Amino acid sequence: MQVIHTDAAPTHAGPVPQAVEAGGWIYVSALFGADPRERAIPEDARAEAEQLFDNLAAILTAGGAGLTDVVRVGIVMRNLQQDRRVFNEVWARRFGEHRPARSALESSAFGRPGENARFMIEVAAYRG
């Protein structure tokens, strides 16, 4: 197992890597739409989703992969009914014709206190 790290995406406060690679599989840890330098979550849902995909792309690139290598995404949304449409629009544009498997659920109990992130994703990608 190899740890994947890039300064182009936010890091975790605890002992959690951004991602790990094993046997061609890349597993991205809980990922948010925070700015990698300031760690701030955008106030706008669309801007947060865009930043989240920027962060994901940066981590995958650091692991020698890209968005078209993503096989599965688990999504947690703070308000699923309110923000799903915006998230789906960004998802469809960023992934293009590529459609990884996914699940989405709603929870208000994720992220760091006070961050108020709307989205968190966990990703599995296959580099082959």
mmCIF file of N, CA and C in Angstrom:
data_model
loop_
_atom_site.group_PDB
_atom_site.id
_atom_site.type_symbol
_atom_site.label_atom_id
_atom_site.label_comp_id
_atom_site.label_asym_id
_atom_site.label_seq_id
_atom_site.Cartn_x
_atom_site.Cartn_y
_atom_site.Cartn_z
ATOM 1 N N MET A 1 0.847 -1.174 0.000
ATOM 2 C CA MET A 1 0.000 0.000 0.000
ATOM 3 C C MET A 1 0.894 1.240 0.000
ATOM 4 N N GLN A 2 0.565 2.189 -0.864
ATOM 5 C CA GLN A 2 1.311 3.449 -0.963
ATOM 6 C C GLN A 2 0.390 4.620 -0.644
ATOM 7 N N VAL A 3 0.879 5.536 0.154
ATOM 8 C CA VAL A 3 0.118 6.742 0.477
ATOM 9 C C VAL A 3 0.259 7.727 -0.676
ATOM 10 N N ILE A 4 -0.851 8.356 -1.036
ATOM 11 C CA ILE A 4 -0.868 9.389 -2.075
ATOM 12 C C ILE A 4 -1.097 10.735 -1.392
ATOM 13 N N HIS A 5 -0.273 11.712 -1.759
ATOM 14 C CA HIS A 5 -0.403 13.051 -1.180
ATOM 15 C C HIS A 5 -0.096 14.108 -2.239
ATOM 16 N N THR A 6 -0.859 15.187 -2.177
ATOM 17 C CA THR A 6 -0.582 16.361 -3.002
ATOM 18 C C THR A 6 -0.935 17.618 -2.211
ATOM 19 N N ASP A 7 -0.148 18.658 -2.394
ATOM 20 C CA ASP A 7 -0.457 19.949 -1.770
ATOM 21 C C ASP A 7 -1.582 20.672 -2.506
ATOM 22 N N ALA A 8 -2.014 20.127 -3.657
ATOM 23 C CA ALA A 8 -3.077 20.747 -4.454
ATOM 24 C C ALA A 8 -4.475 20.375 -3.954
ATOM 25 N N ALA A 9 -4.548 19.632 -2.846
ATOM 26 C CA ALA A 9 -5.835 19.266 -2.238
ATOM 27 C C ALA A 9 -5.671 19.376 -0.727
ATOM 28 N N PRO A 10 -6.770 19.603 -0.014
ATOM 29 C CA PRO A 10 -6.662 19.736 1.440
ATOM 30 C C PRO A 10 -6.253 18.422 2.095
ATOM 31 N N THR A 11 -5.580 18.544 3.224
ATOM 32 C CA THR A 11 -5.184 17.377 4.002
ATOM 33 C C THR A 11 -6.107 17.236 5.209
ATOM 34 N N HIS A 12 -6.049 16.082 5.821
ATOM 35 C CA HIS A 12 -6.845 15.831 7.025
ATOM 36 C C HIS A 12 -6.058 16.292 8.251
ATOM 37 N N ALA A 13 -6.780 16.668 9.291
ATOM 38 C CA ALA A 13 -6.136 17.121 10.525
ATOM 39 C C ALA A 13 -5.517 15.948 11.275
ATOM 40 N N GLY A 14 -6.121 14.792 11.195
ATOM 41 C CA GLY A 14 -5.632 13.623 11.919
ATOM 42 C C GLY A 14 -4.749 12.742 11.067
ATOM 43 N N PRO A 15 -4.550 11.509 11.490
ATOM 44 C CA PRO A 15 -3.645 10.586 10.801
ATOM 45 C C PRO A 15 -4.298 9.884 9.614
ATOM 46 N N VAL A 16 -4.982 10.647 8.778
ATOM 47 C CA VAL A 16 -5.709 10.089 7.637
ATOM 48 C C VAL A 16 -5.064 10.584 6.348
ATOM 49 N N PRO A 17 -4.638 9.675 5.471
ATOM 50 C CA PRO A 17 -4.047 10.115 4.204
ATOM 51 C C PRO A 17 -5.127 10.632 3.251
ATOM 52 N N GLN A 18 -4.725 11.449 2.291
ATOM 53 C CA GLN A 18 -5.668 11.883 1.263
ATOM 54 C C GLN A 18 -6.177 10.678 0.480
ATOM 55 N N ALA A 19 -5.264 9.749 0.193
ATOM 56 C CA ALA A 19 -5.628 8.541 -0.551
ATOM 57 C C ALA A 19 -4.522 7.507 -0.366
ATOM 58 N N VAL A 20 -4.865 6.268 -0.692
ATOM 59 C CA VAL A 20 -3.876 5.198 -0.740
ATOM 60 C C VAL A 20 -4.084 4.426 -2.029
ATOM 61 N N GLU A 21 -2.996 3.781 -2.490
ATOM 62 C CA GLU A 21 -3.053 2.941 -3.680
ATOM 63 C C GLU A 21 -2.599 1.549 -3.292
ATOM 64 N N ALA A 22 -3.337 0.553 -3.771
ATOM 65 C CA ALA A 22 -2.965 -0.845 -3.547
ATOM 66 C C ALA A 22 -3.443 -1.656 -4.742
ATOM 67 N N GLY A 23 -2.528 -2.361 -5.389
ATOM 68 C CA GLY A 23 -2.896 -3.235 -6.495
ATOM 69 C C GLY A 23 -3.596 -2.535 -7.646
ATOM 70 N N GLY A 24 -3.240 -1.290 -7.897
ATOM 71 C CA GLY A 24 -3.863 -0.540 -8.989
ATOM 72 C C GLY A 24 -5.127 0.199 -8.576
ATOM 73 N N TRP A 25 -5.611 -0.048 -7.378
ATOM 74 C CA TRP A 25 -6.800 0.638 -6.862
ATOM 75 C C TRP A 25 -6.375 1.848 -6.047
ATOM 76 N N ILE A 26 -7.064 2.959 -6.247
ATOM 77 C CA ILE A 26 -6.843 4.172 -5.466
ATOM 78 C C ILE A 26 -8.103 4.419 -4.653
ATOM 79 N N TYR A 27 -7.905 4.550 -3.351
ATOM 80 C CA TYR A 27 -9.017 4.827 -2.442
ATOM 81 C C TYR A 27 -8.812 6.217 -1.857
ATOM 82 N N VAL A 28 -9.719 7.125 -2.178
ATOM 83 C CA VAL A 28 -9.637 8.500 -1.692
ATOM 84 C C VAL A 28 -10.423 8.599 -0.397
ATOM 85 N N SER A 29 -9.750 9.090 0.645
ATOM 86 C CA SER A 29 -10.397 9.272 1.951
ATOM 87 C C SER A 29 -11.438 10.381 1.870
ATOM 88 N N ALA A 30 -12.204 10.512 2.915
ATOM 89 C CA ALA A 30 -13.239 11.541 3.000
ATOM 90 C C ALA A 30 -12.712 12.862 2.432
ATOM 91 N N LEU A 31 -13.372 13.361 1.403
ATOM 92 C CA LEU A 31 -12.891 14.538 0.688
ATOM 93 C C LEU A 31 -13.971 15.602 0.671
ATOM 94 N N PHE A 32 -13.542 16.835 0.900
ATOM 95 C CA PHE A 32 -14.447 17.978 0.976
ATOM 96 C C PHE A 32 -14.100 19.006 -0.093
ATOM 97 N N GLY A 33 -14.977 19.964 -0.279
ATOM 98 C CA GLY A 33 -14.764 21.033 -1.243
ATOM 99 C C GLY A 33 -14.071 22.230 -0.631
ATOM 100 N N ALA A 34 -13.107 21.984 0.232
ATOM 101 C CA ALA A 34 -12.362 23.064 0.881
ATOM 102 C C ALA A 34 -11.205 23.517 -0.006
ATOM 103 N N ASP A 35 -10.915 24.786 0.036
ATOM 104 C CA ASP A 35 -9.745 25.323 -0.651
ATOM 105 C C ASP A 35 -8.500 24.689 -0.020
ATOM 106 N N PRO A 36 -7.573 24.185 -0.817
ATOM 107 C CA PRO A 36 -6.413 23.490 -0.259
ATOM 108 C C PRO A 36 -5.494 24.366 0.604
ATOM 109 N N ARG A 37 -5.461 25.647 0.347
ATOM 110 C CA ARG A 37 -4.567 26.519 1.115
ATOM 111 C C ARG A 37 -5.258 27.113 2.332
ATOM 112 N N GLU A 38 -6.409 27.677 2.127
ATOM 113 C CA GLU A 38 -7.119 28.358 3.215
ATOM 114 C C GLU A 38 -8.007 27.414 4.032
ATOM 115 N N ARG A 39 -8.311 26.245 3.464
ATOM 116 C CA ARG A 39 -9.177 25.238 4.077
ATOM 117 C C ARG A 39 -10.621 25.732 4.245
ATOM 118 N N ALA A 40 -10.973 26.825 3.575
ATOM 119 C CA ALA A 40 -12.316 27.387 3.683
ATOM 120 C C ALA A 40 -13.259 26.675 2.719
ATOM 121 N N ILE A 41 -14.494 26.476 3.170
ATOM 122 C CA ILE A 41 -15.554 25.908 2.346
ATOM 123 C C ILE A 41 -16.282 27.071 1.688
ATOM 124 N N PRO A 42 -16.433 27.067 0.363
ATOM 125 C CA PRO A 42 -17.169 28.154 -0.301
ATOM 126 C C PRO A 42 -18.600 28.268 0.227
ATOM 127 N N GLU A 43 -19.111 29.479 0.224
ATOM 128 C CA GLU A 43 -20.477 29.703 0.707
ATOM 129 C C GLU A 43 -21.524 29.215 -0.282
ATOM 130 N N ASP A 44 -21.177 29.111 -1.550
ATOM 131 C CA ASP A 44 -22.094 28.709 -2.607
ATOM 132 C C ASP A 44 -21.959 27.204 -2.861
ATOM 133 N N ALA A 45 -23.090 26.498 -2.980
ATOM 134 C CA ALA A 45 -23.076 25.047 -3.191
ATOM 135 C C ALA A 45 -22.355 24.666 -4.482
ATOM 136 N N ARG A 46 -22.584 25.391 -5.555
ATOM 137 C CA ARG A 46 -21.935 25.080 -6.830
ATOM 138 C C ARG A 46 -20.414 25.261 -6.720
ATOM 139 N N ALA A 47 -19.989 26.353 -6.101
ATOM 140 C CA ALA A 47 -18.551 26.593 -5.928
ATOM 141 C C ALA A 47 -17.926 25.505 -5.058
ATOM 142 N N GLU A 48 -18.640 25.050 -4.058
ATOM 143 C CA GLU A 48 -18.132 23.974 -3.209
ATOM 144 C C GLU A 48 -17.997 22.674 -3.994
ATOM 145 N N ALA A 49 -18.997 22.347 -4.797
ATOM 146 C CA ALA A 49 -18.939 21.128 -5.607
ATOM 147 C C ALA A 49 -17.792 21.215 -6.623
ATOM 148 N N GLU A 50 -17.613 22.368 -7.235
ATOM 149 C CA GLU A 50 -16.512 22.550 -8.190
ATOM 150 C C GLU A 50 -15.160 22.361 -7.498
ATOM 151 N N GLN A 51 -15.013 22.942 -6.313
ATOM 152 C CA GLN A 51 -13.756 22.803 -5.574
ATOM 153 C C GLN A 51 -13.534 21.350 -5.166
ATOM 154 N N LEU A 52 -14.598 20.665 -4.800
ATOM 155 C CA LEU A 52 -14.487 19.252 -4.443
ATOM 156 C C LEU A 52 -13.945 18.442 -5.619
ATOM 157 N N PHE A 53 -14.456 18.688 -6.814
ATOM 158 C CA PHE A 53 -13.964 17.976 -7.999
ATOM 159 C C PHE A 53 -12.535 18.399 -8.361
ATOM 160 N N ASP A 54 -12.183 19.663 -8.135
ATOM 161 C CA ASP A 54 -10.792 20.085 -8.326
ATOM 162 C C ASP A 54 -9.878 19.297 -7.381
ATOM 163 N N ASN A 55 -10.310 19.170 -6.126
ATOM 164 C CA ASN A 55 -9.521 18.430 -5.134
ATOM 165 C C ASN A 55 -9.399 16.959 -5.520
ATOM 166 N N LEU A 56 -10.505 16.366 -5.963
ATOM 167 C CA LEU A 56 -10.479 14.964 -6.376
ATOM 168 C C LEU A 56 -9.530 14.768 -7.557
ATOM 169 N N ALA A 57 -9.632 15.622 -8.551
ATOM 170 C CA ALA A 57 -8.764 15.511 -9.728
ATOM 171 C C ALA A 57 -7.298 15.631 -9.332
ATOM 172 N N ALA A 58 -6.979 16.521 -8.403
ATOM 173 C CA ALA A 58 -5.594 16.709 -7.965
ATOM 174 C C ALA A 58 -5.063 15.453 -7.274
ATOM 175 N N ILE A 59 -5.875 14.845 -6.427
ATOM 176 C CA ILE A 59 -5.453 13.632 -5.724
ATOM 177 C C ILE A 59 -5.280 12.481 -6.702
ATOM 178 N N LEU A 60 -6.235 12.323 -7.600
ATOM 179 C CA LEU A 60 -6.118 11.246 -8.592
ATOM 180 C C LEU A 60 -4.888 11.440 -9.472
ATOM 181 N N THR A 61 -4.631 12.669 -9.899
ATOM 182 C CA THR A 61 -3.451 12.959 -10.708
ATOM 183 C C THR A 61 -2.182 12.587 -9.948
ATOM 184 N N ALA A 62 -2.133 12.911 -8.666
ATOM 185 C CA ALA A 62 -0.966 12.565 -7.846
ATOM 186 C C ALA A 62 -0.766 11.054 -7.774
ATOM 187 N N GLY A 63 -1.855 10.299 -7.934
ATOM 188 C CA GLY A 63 -1.778 8.844 -7.920
ATOM 189 C C GLY A 63 -1.655 8.229 -9.301
ATOM 190 N N GLY A 64 -1.493 9.074 -10.327
ATOM 191 C CA GLY A 64 -1.336 8.569 -11.687
ATOM 192 C C GLY A 64 -2.643 8.160 -12.340
ATOM 193 N N ALA A 65 -3.735 8.758 -11.915
ATOM 194 C CA ALA A 65 -5.060 8.425 -12.452
ATOM 195 C C ALA A 65 -5.807 9.701 -12.802
ATOM 196 N N GLY A 66 -7.046 9.541 -13.242
ATOM 197 C CA GLY A 66 -7.896 10.681 -13.578
ATOM 198 C C GLY A 66 -9.346 10.360 -13.288
ATOM 199 N N LEU A 67 -10.211 11.299 -13.566
ATOM 200 C CA LEU A 67 -11.637 11.107 -13.285
ATOM 201 C C LEU A 67 -12.228 9.915 -14.035
ATOM 202 N N THR A 68 -11.720 9.614 -15.220
ATOM 203 C CA THR A 68 -12.270 8.476 -15.976
ATOM 204 C C THR A 68 -11.845 7.130 -15.400
ATOM 205 N N ASP A 69 -10.975 7.140 -14.394
ATOM 206 C CA ASP A 69 -10.593 5.911 -13.707
ATOM 207 C C ASP A 69 -11.465 5.648 -12.486
ATOM 208 N N VAL A 70 -12.334 6.589 -12.137
ATOM 209 C CA VAL A 70 -13.197 6.434 -10.968
ATOM 210 C C VAL A 70 -14.232 5.353 -11.249
ATOM 211 N N VAL A 71 -14.358 4.422 -10.308
ATOM 212 C CA VAL A 71 -15.279 3.298 -10.430
ATOM 213 C C VAL A 71 -16.501 3.494 -9.546
ATOM 214 N N ARG A 72 -16.287 4.045 -8.342
ATOM 215 C CA ARG A 72 -17.389 4.210 -7.393
ATOM 216 C C ARG A 72 -17.177 5.449 -6.542
ATOM 217 N N VAL A 73 -18.299 6.131 -6.236
ATOM 218 C CA VAL A 73 -18.278 7.312 -5.377
ATOM 219 C C VAL A 73 -19.384 7.172 -4.344
ATOM 220 N N GLY A 74 -19.029 7.355 -3.090
ATOM 221 C CA GLY A 74 -20.009 7.470 -2.014
ATOM 222 C C GLY A 74 -20.100 8.931 -1.634
ATOM 223 N N ILE A 75 -21.314 9.461 -1.585
ATOM 224 C CA ILE A 75 -21.521 10.888 -1.330
ATOM 225 C C ILE A 75 -22.348 11.060 -0.063
ATOM 226 N N VAL A 76 -21.943 12.000 0.764
ATOM 227 C CA VAL A 76 -22.750 12.427 1.900
ATOM 228 C C VAL A 76 -23.074 13.889 1.656
ATOM 229 N N MET A 77 -24.362 14.223 1.772
ATOM 230 C CA MET A 77 -24.796 15.615 1.608
ATOM 231 C C MET A 77 -25.504 16.058 2.882
ATOM 232 N N ARG A 78 -25.234 17.277 3.279
ATOM 233 C CA ARG A 78 -25.896 17.815 4.468
ATOM 234 C C ARG A 78 -27.399 17.990 4.208
ATOM 235 N N ASN A 79 -27.773 18.410 2.996
ATOM 236 C CA ASN A 79 -29.185 18.584 2.646
ATOM 237 C C ASN A 79 -29.382 18.009 1.242
ATOM 238 N N LEU A 80 -29.671 16.740 1.175
ATOM 239 C CA LEU A 80 -29.749 16.006 -0.093
ATOM 240 C C LEU A 80 -30.772 16.613 -1.050
ATOM 241 N N GLN A 81 -31.957 16.898 -0.578
ATOM 242 C CA GLN A 81 -33.001 17.405 -1.464
ATOM 243 C C GLN A 81 -32.675 18.805 -1.987
ATOM 244 N N GLN A 82 -32.064 19.607 -1.178
ATOM 245 C CA GLN A 82 -31.745 20.981 -1.583
ATOM 246 C C GLN A 82 -30.556 21.044 -2.542
ATOM 247 N N ASP A 83 -29.528 20.234 -2.308
ATOM 248 C CA ASP A 83 -28.279 20.391 -3.040
ATOM 249 C C ASP A 83 -28.009 19.333 -4.107
ATOM 250 N N ARG A 84 -28.844 18.316 -4.216
ATOM 251 C CA ARG A 84 -28.596 17.243 -5.180
ATOM 252 C C ARG A 84 -28.540 17.751 -6.620
ATOM 253 N N ARG A 85 -29.438 18.635 -7.001
ATOM 254 C CA ARG A 85 -29.483 19.120 -8.379
ATOM 255 C C ARG A 85 -28.176 19.798 -8.772
ATOM 256 N N VAL A 86 -27.695 20.693 -7.929
ATOM 257 C CA VAL A 86 -26.452 21.404 -8.221
ATOM 258 C C VAL A 86 -25.286 20.421 -8.269
ATOM 259 N N PHE A 87 -25.224 19.506 -7.304
ATOM 260 C CA PHE A 87 -24.144 18.523 -7.284
ATOM 261 C C PHE A 87 -24.178 17.675 -8.555
ATOM 262 N N ASN A 88 -25.377 17.232 -8.954
ATOM 263 C CA ASN A 88 -25.504 16.408 -10.161
ATOM 264 C C ASN A 88 -25.075 17.156 -11.421
ATOM 265 N N GLU A 89 -25.351 18.440 -11.491
ATOM 266 C CA GLU A 89 -24.931 19.229 -12.655
ATOM 267 C C GLU A 89 -23.402 19.287 -12.749
ATOM 268 N N VAL A 90 -22.756 19.520 -11.626
ATOM 269 C CA VAL A 90 -21.295 19.560 -11.613
ATOM 270 C C VAL A 90 -20.753 18.167 -11.914
ATOM 271 N N TRP A 91 -21.328 17.145 -11.313
ATOM 272 C CA TRP A 91 -20.935 15.742 -11.546
ATOM 273 C C TRP A 91 -20.979 15.412 -13.039
ATOM 274 N N ALA A 92 -22.111 15.695 -13.682
ATOM 275 C CA ALA A 92 -22.292 15.342 -15.094
ATOM 276 C C ALA A 92 -21.284 16.074 -15.985
ATOM 277 N N ARG A 93 -21.025 17.336 -15.698
ATOM 278 C CA ARG A 93 -20.069 18.100 -16.497
ATOM 279 C C ARG A 93 -18.649 17.600 -16.272
ATOM 280 N N ARG A 94 -18.280 17.328 -15.043
ATOM 281 C CA ARG A 94 -16.918 16.902 -14.736
ATOM 282 C C ARG A 94 -16.625 15.482 -15.227
ATOM 283 N N PHE A 95 -17.585 14.579 -15.089
ATOM 284 C CA PHE A 95 -17.360 13.201 -15.524
ATOM 285 C C PHE A 95 -17.654 13.007 -17.010
ATOM 286 N N GLY A 96 -18.398 13.912 -17.624
ATOM 287 C CA GLY A 96 -18.739 13.747 -19.036
ATOM 288 C C GLY A 96 -19.561 12.478 -19.228
ATOM 289 N N GLU A 97 -19.201 11.660 -20.203
ATOM 290 C CA GLU A 97 -19.931 10.421 -20.480
ATOM 291 C C GLU A 97 -19.590 9.305 -19.498
ATOM 292 N N HIS A 98 -18.520 9.457 -18.737
ATOM 293 C CA HIS A 98 -18.112 8.453 -17.749
ATOM 294 C C HIS A 98 -19.103 8.477 -16.582
ATOM 295 N N ARG A 99 -19.619 7.345 -16.206
ATOM 296 C CA ARG A 99 -20.602 7.277 -15.128
ATOM 297 C C ARG A 99 -20.222 6.223 -14.092
ATOM 298 N N PRO A 100 -19.454 6.603 -13.069
ATOM 299 C CA PRO A 100 -19.133 5.646 -12.019
ATOM 300 C C PRO A 100 -20.375 5.303 -11.189
ATOM 301 N N ALA A 101 -20.327 4.140 -10.552
ATOM 302 C CA ALA A 101 -21.387 3.781 -9.608
ATOM 303 C C ALA A 101 -21.341 4.770 -8.451
ATOM 304 N N ARG A 102 -22.495 4.998 -7.829
ATOM 305 C CA ARG A 102 -22.504 5.933 -6.716
ATOM 306 C C ARG A 102 -23.678 5.686 -5.798
ATOM 307 N N SER A 103 -23.531 6.200 -4.611
ATOM 308 C CA SER A 103 -24.624 6.248 -3.657
ATOM 309 C C SER A 103 -24.569 7.615 -3.004
ATOM 310 N N ALA A 104 -25.705 8.062 -2.506
ATOM 311 C CA ALA A 104 -25.751 9.344 -1.815
ATOM 312 C C ALA A 104 -26.677 9.219 -0.616
ATOM 313 N N LEU A 105 -26.263 9.794 0.484
ATOM 314 C CA LEU A 105 -27.116 9.812 1.659
ATOM 315 C C LEU A 105 -26.995 11.154 2.336
ATOM 316 N N GLU A 106 -27.954 11.431 3.187
ATOM 317 C CA GLU A 106 -27.986 12.712 3.887
ATOM 318 C C GLU A 106 -27.564 12.517 5.326
ATOM 319 N N SER A 107 -26.722 13.423 5.807
ATOM 320 C CA SER A 107 -26.314 13.429 7.205
ATOM 321 C C SER A 107 -25.884 14.837 7.572
ATOM 322 N N SER A 108 -26.211 15.241 8.768
ATOM 323 C CA SER A 108 -25.755 16.549 9.235
ATOM 324 C C SER A 108 -24.506 16.408 10.103
ATOM 325 N N ALA A 109 -24.090 15.180 10.346
ATOM 326 C CA ALA A 109 -22.981 14.927 11.272
ATOM 327 C C ALA A 109 -21.735 14.462 10.538
ATOM 328 N N PHE A 110 -21.097 15.360 9.798
ATOM 329 C CA PHE A 110 -19.823 15.042 9.166
ATOM 330 C C PHE A 110 -18.992 16.311 9.051
ATOM 331 N N GLY A 111 -17.706 16.128 8.835
ATOM 332 C CA GLY A 111 -16.806 17.272 8.723
ATOM 333 C C GLY A 111 -16.413 17.818 10.085
ATOM 334 N N ARG A 112 -15.592 18.831 10.050
ATOM 335 C CA ARG A 112 -15.136 19.464 11.283
ATOM 336 C C ARG A 112 -16.174 20.460 11.785
ATOM 337 N N PRO A 113 -16.288 20.613 13.083
ATOM 338 C CA PRO A 113 -17.239 21.593 13.632
ATOM 339 C C PRO A 113 -16.989 22.984 13.054
ATOM 340 N N GLY A 114 -18.057 23.631 12.648
ATOM 341 C CA GLY A 114 -17.973 24.993 12.132
ATOM 342 C C GLY A 114 -17.648 25.112 10.658
ATOM 343 N N GLU A 115 -17.232 24.020 9.999
ATOM 344 C CA GLU A 115 -16.893 24.105 8.569
ATOM 345 C C GLU A 115 -18.138 24.224 7.701
ATOM 346 N N ASN A 116 -19.203 23.559 8.092
ATOM 347 C CA ASN A 116 -20.468 23.589 7.360
ATOM 348 C C ASN A 116 -20.351 23.119 5.924
ATOM 349 N N ALA A 117 -19.557 22.086 5.705
ATOM 350 C CA ALA A 117 -19.459 21.500 4.370
ATOM 351 C C ALA A 117 -20.804 20.917 3.975
ATOM 352 N N ARG A 118 -21.166 21.076 2.720
ATOM 353 C CA ARG A 118 -22.399 20.489 2.193
ATOM 354 C C ARG A 118 -22.175 19.072 1.685
ATOM 355 N N PHE A 119 -20.936 18.812 1.206
ATOM 356 C CA PHE A 119 -20.641 17.553 0.529
ATOM 357 C C PHE A 119 -19.380 16.905 1.088
ATOM 358 N N MET A 120 -19.408 15.590 1.124
ATOM 359 C CA MET A 120 -18.216 14.797 1.399
ATOM 360 C C MET A 120 -18.297 13.578 0.482
ATOM 361 N N ILE A 121 -17.172 13.211 -0.127
ATOM 362 C CA ILE A 121 -17.168 12.025 -0.970
ATOM 363 C C ILE A 121 -16.026 11.094 -0.569
ATOM 364 N N GLU A 122 -16.222 9.814 -0.842
ATOM 365 C CA GLU A 122 -15.187 8.793 -0.778
ATOM 366 C C GLU A 122 -15.180 8.124 -2.136
ATOM 367 N N VAL A 123 -13.988 7.861 -2.665
ATOM 368 C CA VAL A 123 -13.876 7.428 -4.052
ATOM 369 C C VAL A 123 -12.977 6.197 -4.170
ATOM 370 N N ALA A 124 -13.363 5.307 -5.050
ATOM 371 C CA ALA A 124 -12.505 4.193 -5.465
ATOM 372 C C ALA A 124 -12.266 4.335 -6.963
ATOM 373 N N ALA A 125 -10.992 4.316 -7.351
ATOM 374 C CA ALA A 125 -10.601 4.423 -8.742
ATOM 375 C C ALA A 125 -9.658 3.259 -9.066
ATOM 376 N N TYR A 126 -9.714 2.810 -10.300
ATOM 377 C CA TYR A 126 -8.845 1.721 -10.716
ATOM 378 C C TYR A 126 -7.892 2.201 -11.793
ATOM 379 N N ARG A 127 -6.632 2.156 -11.473
ATOM 380 C CA ARG A 127 -5.587 2.607 -12.380
ATOM 381 C C ARG A 127 -5.129 1.481 -13.304
ATOM 382 N N GLY A 128 -5.356 0.272 -12.878
ATOM 383 C CA GLY A 128 -5.024 -0.883 -13.708
ATOM 384 C C GLY A 128 -3.610 -1.245 -13.827
#
